[in-house]
Amino acid sequence: MKKILSILLVAMCINVYSQDFAPIGAQWHYTFSNFYYFGYVEITSVKDTLVADYECKKLHKYRETYNYLVFEHLYEDLGDEIIRSDDDKVYIYRNGLFYTLYDFSAQTGDIWNVP
């Protein structure tokens, strides 16, 4: 009995950590090119927010491009996106609704609409 009680006590004291999706300060960079046009999009997780009783992340998007034909740099603020995650899915908030953006548990043949 003492052994079982000891095992239960140890199991209750173990800290369980989960991965925090899009922690504040996280950044992603996506490059693109099209003949004479090159650039990247930078997405930064800037703050936590609450939308429709869901804990969400606010992501800020920025784009920098270079046009080789006219030797021109462009810097554009693309605004913000609201996202949230649960289990194996990531949702994006658009037009008052949450849409599935990624489903890491999807099986062959599964479908969903992405805005």
XYZ file of N, CA and C in Angstrom:
345
model
N 0.823 -1.203 0.000
C 0.000 0.000 0.000
C 0.861 1.260 0.000
N 1.961 1.229 0.795
C 2.853 2.394 0.846
C 3.475 2.660 -0.524
N 3.810 1.573 -1.228
C 4.447 1.725 -2.536
C 3.482 2.390 -3.525
N 2.234 1.973 -3.527
C 1.240 2.552 -4.432
C 1.012 4.017 -4.087
N 0.923 4.337 -2.797
C 0.730 5.709 -2.361
C 1.912 6.581 -2.770
N 3.138 6.058 -2.654
C 4.338 6.801 -3.051
C 4.340 7.087 -4.549
N 3.959 6.101 -5.351
C 3.922 6.270 -6.804
C 2.886 7.324 -7.180
N 1.719 7.277 -6.542
C 0.688 8.279 -6.815
C 1.152 9.672 -6.431
N 1.842 9.796 -5.311
C 2.336 11.097 -4.871
C 3.356 11.658 -5.849
N 4.278 10.814 -6.312
C 5.286 11.249 -7.285
C 4.618 11.646 -8.594
N 3.644 10.861 -9.047
C 2.958 11.155 -10.298
C 2.217 12.484 -10.225
N 1.670 12.813 -9.068
C 0.941 14.070 -8.913
C 1.877 15.270 -8.884
N 3.141 15.068 -8.529
C 4.098 16.171 -8.409
C 4.841 16.470 -9.707
N 4.723 15.610 -10.691
C 5.431 15.807 -11.955
C 4.762 16.936 -12.729
N 5.562 17.893 -13.164
C 5.037 18.995 -13.979
C 4.875 18.527 -15.410
N 3.754 18.866 -15.999
C 3.492 18.531 -17.388
C 3.501 19.833 -18.179
N 4.312 19.888 -19.224
C 4.420 21.082 -20.048
C 3.861 20.800 -21.429
N 3.118 21.744 -21.954
C 2.650 21.627 -23.329
C 3.281 22.754 -24.130
N 3.315 22.586 -25.415
C 3.899 23.604 -26.264
C 2.916 24.759 -26.426
N 3.405 25.971 -26.258
C 2.593 27.167 -26.413
C 2.621 27.563 -27.879
N 1.463 27.555 -28.529
C 1.408 27.898 -29.940
C 1.580 29.396 -30.112
N 2.472 29.800 -30.958
C 2.742 31.204 -31.289
C 3.014 32.047 -30.044
N 4.059 31.711 -29.280
C 4.361 32.524 -28.096
C 4.683 33.964 -28.502
N 4.411 34.908 -27.618
C 4.650 36.322 -27.896
C 6.116 36.507 -28.298
N 6.331 37.198 -29.407
C 7.683 37.432 -29.912
C 8.113 36.455 -30.991
N 7.372 35.353 -31.168
C 7.722 34.384 -32.219
C 7.562 35.039 -33.582
N 8.470 34.702 -34.517
C 8.412 35.271 -35.863
C 8.552 34.180 -36.911
N 7.887 34.405 -38.042
C 8.015 33.542 -39.205
C 8.329 34.434 -40.394
N 9.170 33.930 -41.294
C 9.526 34.662 -42.510
C 9.266 33.757 -43.705
N 8.534 34.267 -44.672
C 8.237 33.537 -45.890
C 8.737 34.347 -47.075
N 9.645 33.776 -47.852
C 10.162 34.485 -49.027
C 9.367 34.088 -50.263
N 9.383 34.961 -51.244
C 8.739 34.682 -52.520
C 9.501 35.397 -53.617
N 9.392 34.880 -54.830
C 10.007 35.551 -55.974
C 9.189 35.224 -57.219
N 9.187 36.185 -58.136
C 8.432 36.034 -59.364
C 9.151 36.846 -60.443
N 10.017 36.212 -61.190
C 10.807 36.835 -62.240
C 11.623 38.013 -61.699
N 11.126 39.220 -61.803
C 11.870 40.414 -61.402
C 11.431 40.948 -60.034
N 10.618 40.193 -59.334
C 10.011 40.648 -58.092
C 10.412 39.684 -56.976
N 10.974 40.175 -55.886
C 11.444 39.323 -54.796
C 11.062 39.972 -53.471
N 10.797 39.153 -52.475
C 10.494 39.731 -51.169
C 10.222 38.686 -50.112
N 9.766 39.168 -48.976
C 9.405 38.265 -47.889
C 8.268 38.864 -47.073
N 7.547 37.979 -46.398
C 6.505 38.371 -45.456
C 6.993 37.965 -44.074
N 6.895 38.880 -43.145
C 7.268 38.613 -41.757
C 5.993 38.618 -40.920
N 5.791 37.563 -40.153
C 4.639 37.460 -39.264
C 5.171 37.359 -37.846
N 4.667 38.213 -36.955
C 5.131 38.252 -35.570
C 3.951 38.115 -34.627
N 4.079 37.234 -33.645
C 3.068 37.105 -32.598
C 3.277 38.254 -31.623
N 2.294 39.168 -31.525
C 2.493 40.398 -30.766
C 1.772 40.446 -29.429
N 0.633 39.748 -29.295
C -0.037 39.791 -27.990
C -1.131 38.736 -27.887
N -1.528 38.469 -26.661
C -2.666 37.599 -26.387
C -3.932 38.443 -26.433
N -5.028 37.823 -26.821
C -6.305 38.525 -26.846
C -7.424 37.518 -26.634
N -8.591 37.992 -26.307
C -9.756 37.154 -26.084
C -10.810 37.495 -27.132
N -11.238 36.488 -27.908
C -12.251 36.688 -28.940
C -13.296 35.588 -28.785
N -14.541 35.985 -28.598
C -15.656 35.036 -28.461
C -15.347 33.987 -27.387
N -14.801 34.428 -26.273
C -14.453 33.563 -25.132
C -13.342 32.556 -25.432
N -12.578 32.753 -26.484
C -11.426 31.911 -26.801
C -10.149 32.714 -26.572
N -9.147 32.062 -25.991
C -7.834 32.693 -25.862
C -7.168 32.631 -27.227
N -6.772 33.771 -27.745
C -6.227 33.859 -29.095
C -4.891 34.594 -29.093
N -4.241 34.578 -30.236
C -3.005 35.329 -30.457
C -3.245 36.334 -31.578
N -2.675 37.507 -31.403
C -2.731 38.524 -32.442
C -1.392 38.500 -33.170
N -1.452 38.263 -34.471
C -0.253 38.219 -35.307
C -0.224 39.458 -36.181
N 0.946 40.094 -36.262
C 1.096 41.256 -37.132
C 1.885 40.839 -38.369
N 1.427 41.289 -39.558
C 2.060 40.921 -40.822
C 2.671 42.142 -41.491
N 3.850 41.935 -42.056
C 4.617 42.999 -42.718
C 5.265 42.386 -43.954
N 5.314 43.142 -45.048
C 5.927 42.631 -46.285
C 6.949 43.627 -46.813
N 8.078 43.086 -47.245
C 9.106 43.888 -47.901
C 9.388 43.254 -49.257
N 9.386 44.078 -50.299
C 9.627 43.561 -51.646
C 10.644 44.436 -52.374
N 11.233 43.823 -53.395
C 12.167 44.564 -54.245
C 11.839 44.236 -55.698
N 11.702 45.281 -56.509
C 11.407 45.141 -57.923
C 12.701 45.421 -58.695
N 13.248 44.380 -59.335
C 14.514 44.513 -60.056
C 14.397 45.336 -61.342
N 13.210 45.431 -61.931
C 13.048 46.195 -63.162
C 13.151 47.698 -62.920
N 12.555 48.154 -61.847
C 12.542 49.594 -61.573
C 13.397 49.947 -60.348
N 14.117 48.967 -59.813
C 15.013 49.175 -58.664
C 14.291 49.857 -57.502
N 13.174 49.262 -57.109
C 12.328 49.887 -56.096
C 12.079 48.935 -54.921
N 12.268 49.438 -53.708
C 11.911 48.725 -52.480
C 10.518 49.162 -52.046
N 9.711 48.217 -51.630
C 8.399 48.530 -51.068
C 8.295 47.906 -49.685
N 7.760 48.658 -48.749
C 7.543 48.194 -47.388
C 6.056 48.355 -47.098
N 5.397 47.259 -46.751
C 3.951 47.312 -46.559
C 3.536 46.697 -45.229
N 2.680 47.406 -44.508
C 2.055 46.875 -43.307
C 0.808 46.128 -43.760
N 0.766 44.819 -43.544
C -0.364 44.008 -44.001
C -1.440 43.820 -42.940
N -1.265 44.445 -41.784
C -2.294 44.360 -40.753
C -2.126 43.171 -39.829
N -3.202 42.841 -39.153
C -3.176 41.805 -38.118
C -4.095 40.644 -38.460
N -3.782 39.510 -37.873
C -4.627 38.317 -37.947
C -4.837 37.824 -36.520
N -5.985 37.239 -36.271
C -6.276 36.620 -34.988
C -6.332 35.116 -35.217
N -5.571 34.367 -34.411
C -5.572 32.908 -34.532
C -5.724 32.291 -33.148
N -6.141 31.042 -33.139
C -6.191 30.272 -31.894
C -5.910 28.818 -32.240
N -5.615 28.039 -31.234
C -5.353 26.620 -31.473
C -5.975 25.789 -30.360
N -6.294 24.560 -30.690
C -6.704 23.569 -29.702
C -6.388 22.192 -30.279
N -5.946 21.325 -29.444
C -5.551 19.981 -29.859
C -4.623 20.047 -31.073
N -5.070 19.540 -32.219
C -4.235 19.482 -33.418
C -4.672 20.463 -34.493
N -5.457 21.479 -34.132
C -5.963 22.418 -35.139
C -5.560 23.844 -34.808
N -5.408 24.624 -35.873
C -5.167 26.062 -35.756
C -6.291 26.741 -36.526
N -6.892 27.748 -35.895
C -8.020 28.459 -36.486
C -7.646 29.908 -36.743
N -8.245 30.496 -37.773
C -8.062 31.908 -38.077
C -9.434 32.586 -37.988
N -9.446 33.786 -37.455
C -10.691 34.533 -37.254
C -10.919 35.477 -38.420
N -12.003 35.261 -39.137
C -12.359 36.114 -40.273
C -13.869 36.321 -40.294
N -14.301 37.544 -40.536
C -15.720 37.870 -40.700
C -16.587 37.350 -39.554
N -16.069 37.423 -38.331
C -16.838 37.021 -37.164
C -16.884 35.531 -36.897
N -16.112 34.727 -37.649
C -16.107 33.274 -37.470
C -14.673 32.752 -37.399
N -14.497 31.604 -36.751
C -13.208 30.919 -36.747
C -13.236 29.836 -37.821
N -12.247 29.868 -38.709
C -12.102 28.875 -39.764
C -10.865 28.033 -39.489
N -10.919 26.746 -39.814
C -9.758 25.879 -39.654
C -8.699 26.289 -40.666
N -7.515 26.600 -40.156
C -6.402 26.976 -41.017
C -5.499 25.771 -41.252
N -5.190 25.053 -40.177
C -4.380 23.825 -40.240
C -5.060 22.758 -39.408
N -4.977 21.526 -39.863
C -5.451 20.380 -39.089
C -4.367 19.317 -39.155
N -3.568 19.248 -38.091
C -2.433 18.324 -38.071
C -2.866 16.876 -37.846
N -4.137 16.660 -37.552
C -4.636 15.296 -37.387
C -5.476 14.868 -38.595
N -5.457 15.659 -39.648
C -6.275 15.355 -40.833
C -5.855 14.039 -41.470
N -6.822 13.356 -41.993
C -6.596 12.100 -42.680
C -6.854 12.298 -44.171
N -6.383 11.393 -44.976
C -6.628 11.446 -46.406
C -8.130 11.540 -46.662
N -8.528 12.507 -47.461
C -9.940 12.688 -47.793
C -10.643 13.733 -46.951
N -10.052 14.157 -45.834
C -10.648 15.214 -45.011
C -10.592 16.537 -45.772
N -11.641 17.327 -45.651
C -11.676 18.623 -46.312
C -12.187 19.680 -45.344
N -11.801 20.938 -45.594
C -12.319 22.070 -44.845
C -12.075 23.334 -45.664
N -12.850 24.353 -45.386
C -12.725 25.623 -46.102
C -11.724 26.512 -45.415
N -10.831 27.103 -46.198
C -9.855 28.072 -45.684
C -10.205 29.414 -46.303
N -10.404 30.452 -45.466
C -10.785 31.747 -46.037
C -9.655 32.367 -46.836
